[in-house]
XYZ file of C-alpha atoms in Angstrom:
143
model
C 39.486 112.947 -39.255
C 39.052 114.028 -35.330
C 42.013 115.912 -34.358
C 43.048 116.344 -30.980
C 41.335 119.206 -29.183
C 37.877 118.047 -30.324
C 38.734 114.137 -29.145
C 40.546 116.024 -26.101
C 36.895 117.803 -25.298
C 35.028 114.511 -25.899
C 37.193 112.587 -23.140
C 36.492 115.653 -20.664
C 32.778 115.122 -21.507
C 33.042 111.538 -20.625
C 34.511 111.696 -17.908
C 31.616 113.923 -16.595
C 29.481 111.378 -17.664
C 31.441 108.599 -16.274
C 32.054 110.050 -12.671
C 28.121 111.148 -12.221
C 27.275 107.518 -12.910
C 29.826 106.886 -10.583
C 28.652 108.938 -7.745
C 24.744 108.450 -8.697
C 24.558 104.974 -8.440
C 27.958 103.005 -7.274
C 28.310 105.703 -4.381
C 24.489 105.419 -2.891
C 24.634 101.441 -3.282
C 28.082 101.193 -1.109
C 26.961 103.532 1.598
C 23.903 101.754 1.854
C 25.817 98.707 2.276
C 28.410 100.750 4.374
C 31.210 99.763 2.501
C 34.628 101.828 2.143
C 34.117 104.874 -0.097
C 37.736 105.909 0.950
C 40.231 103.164 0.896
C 42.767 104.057 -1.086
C 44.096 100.912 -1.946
C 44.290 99.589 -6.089
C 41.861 96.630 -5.314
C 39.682 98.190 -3.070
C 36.038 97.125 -3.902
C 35.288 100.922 -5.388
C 38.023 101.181 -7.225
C 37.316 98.258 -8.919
C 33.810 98.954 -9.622
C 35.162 102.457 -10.532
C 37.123 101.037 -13.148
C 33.920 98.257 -14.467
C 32.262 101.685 -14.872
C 34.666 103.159 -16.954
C 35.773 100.533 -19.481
C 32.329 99.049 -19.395
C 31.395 103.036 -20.760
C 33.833 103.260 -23.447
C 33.158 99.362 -24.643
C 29.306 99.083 -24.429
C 28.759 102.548 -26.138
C 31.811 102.180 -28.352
C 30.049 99.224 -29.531
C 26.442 99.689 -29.886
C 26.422 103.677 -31.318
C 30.330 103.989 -32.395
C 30.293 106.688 -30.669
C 30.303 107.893 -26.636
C 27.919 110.215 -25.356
C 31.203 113.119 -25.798
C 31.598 112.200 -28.968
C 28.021 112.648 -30.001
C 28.174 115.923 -28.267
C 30.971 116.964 -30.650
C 29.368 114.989 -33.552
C 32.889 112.635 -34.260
C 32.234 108.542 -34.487
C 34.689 105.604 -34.236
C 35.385 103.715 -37.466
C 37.588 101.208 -38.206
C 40.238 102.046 -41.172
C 38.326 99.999 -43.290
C 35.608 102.450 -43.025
C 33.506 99.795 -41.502
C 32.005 99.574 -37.905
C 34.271 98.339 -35.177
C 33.635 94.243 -34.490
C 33.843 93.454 -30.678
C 37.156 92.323 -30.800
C 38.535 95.628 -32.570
C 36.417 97.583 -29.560
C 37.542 96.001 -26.698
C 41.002 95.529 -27.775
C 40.712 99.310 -28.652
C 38.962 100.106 -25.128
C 40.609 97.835 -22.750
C 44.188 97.521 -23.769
C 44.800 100.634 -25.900
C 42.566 103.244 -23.236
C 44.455 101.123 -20.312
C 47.738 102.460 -21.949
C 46.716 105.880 -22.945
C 45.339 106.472 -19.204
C 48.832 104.989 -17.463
C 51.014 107.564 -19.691
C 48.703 110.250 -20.525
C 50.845 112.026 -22.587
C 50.578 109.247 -25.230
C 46.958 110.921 -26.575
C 48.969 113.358 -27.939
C 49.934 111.239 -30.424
C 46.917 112.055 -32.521
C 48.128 115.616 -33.127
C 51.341 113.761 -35.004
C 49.699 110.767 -36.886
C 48.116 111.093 -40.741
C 45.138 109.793 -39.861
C 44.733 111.698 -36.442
C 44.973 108.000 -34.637
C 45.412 107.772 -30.773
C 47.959 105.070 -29.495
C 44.933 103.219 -29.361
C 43.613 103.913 -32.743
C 47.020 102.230 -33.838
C 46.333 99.366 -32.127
C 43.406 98.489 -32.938
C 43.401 100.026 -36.703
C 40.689 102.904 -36.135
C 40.343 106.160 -36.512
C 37.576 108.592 -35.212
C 35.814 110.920 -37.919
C 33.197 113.828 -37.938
C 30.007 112.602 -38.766
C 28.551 114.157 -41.440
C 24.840 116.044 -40.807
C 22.814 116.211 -43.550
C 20.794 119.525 -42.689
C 16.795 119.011 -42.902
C 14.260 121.588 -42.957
C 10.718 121.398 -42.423
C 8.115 124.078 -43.282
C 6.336 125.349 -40.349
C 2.558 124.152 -40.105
């Protein structure tokens, strides 16, 4: 099981990846369409897109590898407790309602330092657990 300083490095990681998408593409298109980049307001057209951005990260790669791009950096996957891959439903209710809460009281990711099984609030939730991947080491002779 992922415990929490290598999950905690794998969020910080995503984030990076999260805000240069953020300010490579969503910032360019809205200046050339000279909209708002600073309203501050909740349901400001870029914060709104901000937030697409970020669940639409965490679902979409959730989904399709099990894993974000920090968590392939770190080599740790999403599984369900099953031990199979996550359906849709399991991901988004995992990414959308569980991250949602996590993010509002960010204090609640330190759950996975007390749980067995090393679950976030959203692991619980959704009945997953992130693992270390296991590398099977392959050598090649030189030609």
């Amino acid at each position: 099981m992922a415990g929490f300083w290598i999950r905690f490095w794998a969020y910080l990681v995503d984030l990076i990846v999260i805000g240069s998408i953020t300010r490579l593409i969503v910032n360019p298109i809205f200046k050339l369409l000279d909209i708002s980049l600073s309203d501050g307001s909740m349901f400001a057209p870029i914060s709104i897109l901000t937030s697409i951005v970020f669940y639409g990260y965490f679902i979409l790669m959730t989904k399709y590898f099990s894993q974000t791009i920090g968590k392939m950096v770190f080599g740790i996957r999403v599984i369900e407790l099953k031990g199979t891959k996550p359906s849709w439903g399991t991901i988004l209710f995992r990414e959308l309602i569980g991250r949602f809460i996590s993010t509002t009281v960010f204090i609640l990711y330190v759950v996975v330092t007390f749980t067995h099984k090393k679950q976030g609030i959203h692991d619980l939730f959704a009945d997953t657990t992130v693992v270390q991947e296991k590398k099977k080491l392959e050598f090649t002779p030189a030609v």
